[in-house]
Amino acid sequence: MADEKETAEAPKKSNKMLMVVIALVLVILGGGGAGAFFMLRGDTASAAEEKPVKGVVTAGESTITVNLADGHYLKLGFALQQTEDAGTEAVDLNEAYQLAIDAYTGRKLEELSTAEGREKIKEELLAKLIETYTEDKKKMVMDIYYTSFVTQ
């Protein structure tokens, strides 16, 4: 009779063990499948927006003076961060000077007195510079650095 009880309990234990093994296999396969999905799908966002590699910096030899609103002036000097695609030869800054003059002429002193105001105008100027200095879909300029920024 004791033998009958042992044989009756044996199938219950093996069923529990079988369920545990099946659950583990499903977890492993599910995790492996999810991992494979993320590894194989690639990162299309980073491939689409590759940042250009920094090249040489072209600094202007002089500063420009721009008429602001209400009889004020801005004395401005800057350098352009070129991309590696531009090569080692400096880009011509004449167009950059003209774009800077156009961007700052007539601005109010109050607008240039805050960091937010200066940053907004700088971003607008940089967008125009990148557009102007793009040749055959190659960006030649990627940033602008102010070497002098004096208002009066």
PDB file of C-alpha atoms in Angstrom:
ATOM      1  CA  MET A   1       0.000   0.000   0.000  1.00  0.00           C
ATOM      2  CA  ALA A   2       2.831   2.358   0.688  1.00  0.00           C
ATOM      3  CA  ASP A   3       4.089   1.613  -2.822  1.00  0.00           C
ATOM      4  CA  GLU A   4       0.766   2.705  -4.311  1.00  0.00           C
ATOM      5  CA  LYS A   5       0.972   6.113  -2.561  1.00  0.00           C
ATOM      6  CA  GLU A   6       4.497   6.757  -3.809  1.00  0.00           C
ATOM      7  CA  THR A   7       3.611   5.926  -7.414  1.00  0.00           C
ATOM      8  CA  ALA A   8       0.523   8.149  -7.229  1.00  0.00           C
ATOM      9  CA  GLU A   9       2.563  11.148  -6.005  1.00  0.00           C
ATOM     10  CA  ALA A  10       5.378  10.712  -8.512  1.00  0.00           C
ATOM     11  CA  PRO A  11       3.425  11.970 -11.551  1.00  0.00           C
ATOM     12  CA  LYS A  12       2.418  15.166  -9.681  1.00  0.00           C
ATOM     13  CA  LYS A  13       6.040  16.110  -9.009  1.00  0.00           C
ATOM     14  CA  SER A  14       7.109  15.440 -12.580  1.00  0.00           C
ATOM     15  CA  ASN A  15       4.231  17.604 -13.889  1.00  0.00           C
ATOM     16  CA  LYS A  16       5.364  20.495 -11.688  1.00  0.00           C
ATOM     17  CA  MET A  17       8.939  20.044 -12.826  1.00  0.00           C
ATOM     18  CA  LEU A  18       7.836  19.907 -16.456  1.00  0.00           C
ATOM     19  CA  MET A  19       5.873  23.160 -16.041  1.00  0.00           C
ATOM     20  CA  VAL A  20       8.906  24.891 -14.477  1.00  0.00           C
ATOM     21  CA  VAL A  21      11.171  23.745 -17.314  1.00  0.00           C
ATOM     22  CA  ILE A  22       8.669  24.910 -19.946  1.00  0.00           C
ATOM     23  CA  ALA A  23       8.322  28.297 -18.236  1.00  0.00           C
ATOM     24  CA  LEU A  24      12.110  28.722 -18.140  1.00  0.00           C
ATOM     25  CA  VAL A  25      12.435  27.808 -21.802  1.00  0.00           C
ATOM     26  CA  LEU A  26       9.725  30.328 -22.744  1.00  0.00           C
ATOM     27  CA  VAL A  27      11.403  33.076 -20.725  1.00  0.00           C
ATOM     28  CA  ILE A  28      14.787  32.356 -22.285  1.00  0.00           C
ATOM     29  CA  LEU A  29      13.396  32.206 -25.812  1.00  0.00           C
ATOM     30  CA  GLY A  30      11.306  35.336 -25.284  1.00  0.00           C
ATOM     31  CA  GLY A  31      14.281  37.285 -23.927  1.00  0.00           C
ATOM     32  CA  GLY A  32      16.542  36.009 -26.669  1.00  0.00           C
ATOM     33  CA  GLY A  33      13.968  36.895 -29.327  1.00  0.00           C
ATOM     34  CA  ALA A  34      13.542  40.406 -27.958  1.00  0.00           C
ATOM     35  CA  GLY A  35      17.305  40.855 -27.733  1.00  0.00           C
ATOM     36  CA  ALA A  36      17.749  39.659 -31.310  1.00  0.00           C
ATOM     37  CA  PHE A  37      15.026  42.046 -32.473  1.00  0.00           C
ATOM     38  CA  PHE A  38      16.735  45.064 -30.894  1.00  0.00           C
ATOM     39  CA  MET A  39      20.174  44.016 -32.101  1.00  0.00           C
ATOM     40  CA  LEU A  40      19.141  43.359 -35.694  1.00  0.00           C
ATOM     41  CA  ARG A  41      16.810  46.301 -36.260  1.00  0.00           C
ATOM     42  CA  GLY A  42      19.681  48.804 -36.164  1.00  0.00           C
ATOM     43  CA  ASP A  43      19.513  52.434 -35.179  1.00  0.00           C
ATOM     44  CA  THR A  44      18.160  54.314 -38.164  1.00  0.00           C
ATOM     45  CA  ALA A  45      17.969  57.662 -36.347  1.00  0.00           C
ATOM     46  CA  SER A  46      21.716  57.892 -35.769  1.00  0.00           C
ATOM     47  CA  ALA A  47      22.475  56.786 -39.308  1.00  0.00           C
ATOM     48  CA  ALA A  48      20.169  59.424 -40.762  1.00  0.00           C
ATOM     49  CA  GLU A  49      21.615  62.334 -38.750  1.00  0.00           C
ATOM     50  CA  GLU A  50      25.355  61.823 -38.706  1.00  0.00           C
ATOM     51  CA  LYS A  51      27.125  64.790 -37.175  1.00  0.00           C
ATOM     52  CA  PRO A  52      29.919  66.215 -39.275  1.00  0.00           C
ATOM     53  CA  VAL A  53      33.470  65.832 -38.008  1.00  0.00           C
ATOM     54  CA  LYS A  54      35.189  69.023 -36.896  1.00  0.00           C
ATOM     55  CA  GLY A  55      37.846  70.434 -39.172  1.00  0.00           C
ATOM     56  CA  VAL A  56      39.898  73.623 -39.007  1.00  0.00           C
ATOM     57  CA  VAL A  57      38.695  76.868 -37.462  1.00  0.00           C
ATOM     58  CA  THR A  58      38.785  79.942 -39.690  1.00  0.00           C
ATOM     59  CA  ALA A  59      39.080  83.157 -37.720  1.00  0.00           C
ATOM     60  CA  GLY A  60      38.517  86.577 -39.176  1.00  0.00           C
ATOM     61  CA  GLU A  61      41.428  88.969 -38.936  1.00  0.00           C
ATOM     62  CA  SER A  62      39.252  91.905 -37.976  1.00  0.00           C
ATOM     63  CA  THR A  63      36.035  92.815 -36.268  1.00  0.00           C
ATOM     64  CA  ILE A  64      33.007  94.440 -37.859  1.00  0.00           C
ATOM     65  CA  THR A  65      30.918  97.258 -36.447  1.00  0.00           C
ATOM     66  CA  VAL A  66      27.163  97.005 -36.886  1.00  0.00           C
ATOM     67  CA  ASN A  67      24.561  99.734 -36.336  1.00  0.00           C
ATOM     68  CA  LEU A  68      21.961  98.682 -33.806  1.00  0.00           C
ATOM     69  CA  ALA A  69      18.638 100.401 -33.124  1.00  0.00           C
ATOM     70  CA  ASP A  70      18.456 103.686 -31.197  1.00  0.00           C
ATOM     71  CA  GLY A  71      21.993 104.837 -32.039  1.00  0.00           C
ATOM     72  CA  HIS A  72      23.798 101.880 -30.446  1.00  0.00           C
ATOM     73  CA  TYR A  73      26.632  99.841 -31.986  1.00  0.00           C
ATOM     74  CA  LEU A  74      27.880  96.267 -31.923  1.00  0.00           C
ATOM     75  CA  LYS A  75      31.533  95.421 -32.455  1.00  0.00           C
ATOM     76  CA  LEU A  76      31.625  91.793 -33.549  1.00  0.00           C
ATOM     77  CA  GLY A  77      34.399  89.335 -34.307  1.00  0.00           C
ATOM     78  CA  PHE A  78      33.937  85.631 -34.981  1.00  0.00           C
ATOM     79  CA  ALA A  79      35.491  82.401 -36.206  1.00  0.00           C
ATOM     80  CA  LEU A  80      33.851  79.599 -38.179  1.00  0.00           C
ATOM     81  CA  GLN A  81      34.232  75.936 -37.244  1.00  0.00           C
ATOM     82  CA  GLN A  82      34.635  74.120 -40.537  1.00  0.00           C
ATOM     83  CA  THR A  83      33.828  70.478 -41.120  1.00  0.00           C
ATOM     84  CA  GLU A  84      36.354  67.884 -42.117  1.00  0.00           C
ATOM     85  CA  ASP A  85      34.703  67.864 -45.583  1.00  0.00           C
ATOM     86  CA  ALA A  86      35.870  71.465 -46.094  1.00  0.00           C
ATOM     87  CA  GLY A  87      39.494  70.349 -46.034  1.00  0.00           C
ATOM     88  CA  THR A  88      42.329  72.304 -44.470  1.00  0.00           C
ATOM     89  CA  GLU A  89      41.923  75.409 -46.597  1.00  0.00           C
ATOM     90  CA  ALA A  90      40.069  78.255 -44.889  1.00  0.00           C
ATOM     91  CA  VAL A  91      36.703  79.273 -46.291  1.00  0.00           C
ATOM     92  CA  ASP A  92      36.226  82.824 -47.535  1.00  0.00           C
ATOM     93  CA  LEU A  93      34.646  84.861 -44.736  1.00  0.00           C
ATOM     94  CA  ASN A  94      33.267  87.694 -46.890  1.00  0.00           C
ATOM     95  CA  GLU A  95      29.819  86.094 -47.154  1.00  0.00           C
ATOM     96  CA  ALA A  96      29.867  85.328 -43.434  1.00  0.00           C
ATOM     97  CA  TYR A  97      30.572  88.985 -42.633  1.00  0.00           C
ATOM     98  CA  GLN A  98      27.675  90.069 -44.829  1.00  0.00           C
ATOM     99  CA  LEU A  99      25.320  87.555 -43.205  1.00  0.00           C
ATOM    100  CA  ALA A 100      26.395  88.736 -39.739  1.00  0.00           C
ATOM    101  CA  ILE A 101      25.802  92.370 -40.671  1.00  0.00           C
ATOM    102  CA  ASP A 102      22.347  91.490 -42.000  1.00  0.00           C
ATOM    103  CA  ALA A 103      21.530  89.439 -38.888  1.00  0.00           C
ATOM    104  CA  TYR A 104      22.480  92.133 -36.348  1.00  0.00           C
ATOM    105  CA  THR A 105      21.715  95.445 -38.076  1.00  0.00           C
ATOM    106  CA  GLY A 106      18.785  97.236 -36.473  1.00  0.00           C
ATOM    107  CA  ARG A 107      18.519  94.908 -33.456  1.00  0.00           C
ATOM    108  CA  LYS A 108      17.704  96.454 -30.104  1.00  0.00           C
ATOM    109  CA  LEU A 109      20.349  96.593 -27.398  1.00  0.00           C
ATOM    110  CA  GLU A 110      17.915  94.942 -24.955  1.00  0.00           C
ATOM    111  CA  GLU A 111      17.685  91.928 -27.268  1.00  0.00           C
ATOM    112  CA  LEU A 112      21.465  91.489 -27.206  1.00  0.00           C
ATOM    113  CA  SER A 113      21.713  92.053 -23.456  1.00  0.00           C
ATOM    114  CA  THR A 114      20.267  88.646 -22.548  1.00  0.00           C
ATOM    115  CA  ALA A 115      21.858  85.273 -23.145  1.00  0.00           C
ATOM    116  CA  GLU A 116      18.612  83.987 -24.677  1.00  0.00           C
ATOM    117  CA  GLY A 117      18.472  86.877 -27.139  1.00  0.00           C
ATOM    118  CA  ARG A 118      22.091  86.437 -28.215  1.00  0.00           C
ATOM    119  CA  GLU A 119      21.631  82.668 -28.565  1.00  0.00           C
ATOM    120  CA  LYS A 120      18.499  83.067 -30.697  1.00  0.00           C
ATOM    121  CA  ILE A 121      20.226  85.414 -33.140  1.00  0.00           C
ATOM    122  CA  LYS A 122      23.321  83.198 -33.176  1.00  0.00           C
ATOM    123  CA  GLU A 123      21.199  80.154 -34.104  1.00  0.00           C
ATOM    124  CA  GLU A 124      19.524  82.096 -36.928  1.00  0.00           C
ATOM    125  CA  LEU A 125      22.907  83.281 -38.218  1.00  0.00           C
ATOM    126  CA  LEU A 126      24.380  79.778 -37.976  1.00  0.00           C
ATOM    127  CA  ALA A 127      21.504  78.315 -40.009  1.00  0.00           C
ATOM    128  CA  LYS A 128      22.150  80.892 -42.746  1.00  0.00           C
ATOM    129  CA  LEU A 129      25.903  80.212 -42.620  1.00  0.00           C
ATOM    130  CA  ILE A 130      25.428  76.455 -42.961  1.00  0.00           C
ATOM    131  CA  GLU A 131      23.068  76.979 -45.898  1.00  0.00           C
ATOM    132  CA  THR A 132      25.471  79.413 -47.595  1.00  0.00           C
ATOM    133  CA  TYR A 133      28.565  77.272 -47.035  1.00  0.00           C
ATOM    134  CA  THR A 134      27.061  73.988 -48.242  1.00  0.00           C
ATOM    135  CA  GLU A 135      28.456  72.787 -51.565  1.00  0.00           C
ATOM    136  CA  ASP A 136      27.323  69.624 -53.342  1.00  0.00           C
ATOM    137  CA  LYS A 137      25.364  68.600 -50.208  1.00  0.00           C
ATOM    138  CA  LYS A 138      28.572  68.827 -48.134  1.00  0.00           C
ATOM    139  CA  LYS A 139      28.419  71.113 -45.132  1.00  0.00           C
ATOM    140  CA  MET A 140      31.559  73.213 -44.994  1.00  0.00           C
ATOM    141  CA  VAL A 141      30.695  75.082 -41.762  1.00  0.00           C
ATOM    142  CA  MET A 142      29.190  73.620 -38.605  1.00  0.00           C
ATOM    143  CA  ASP A 143      29.481  76.303 -35.896  1.00  0.00           C
ATOM    144  CA  ILE A 144      30.320  79.915 -35.172  1.00  0.00           C
ATOM    145  CA  TYR A 145      32.428  81.167 -32.269  1.00  0.00           C
ATOM    146  CA  TYR A 146      32.355  84.810 -31.213  1.00  0.00           C
ATOM    147  CA  THR A 147      35.822  86.193 -30.552  1.00  0.00           C
ATOM    148  CA  SER A 148      34.537  89.681 -29.829  1.00  0.00           C
ATOM    149  CA  PHE A 149      31.072  90.905 -28.869  1.00  0.00           C
ATOM    150  CA  VAL A 150      30.939  94.467 -27.548  1.00  0.00           C
ATOM    151  CA  THR A 151      27.836  96.647 -27.476  1.00  0.00           C
ATOM    152  CA  GLN A 152      27.726 100.383 -26.939  1.00  0.00           C
TER     153      GLN A 152
END
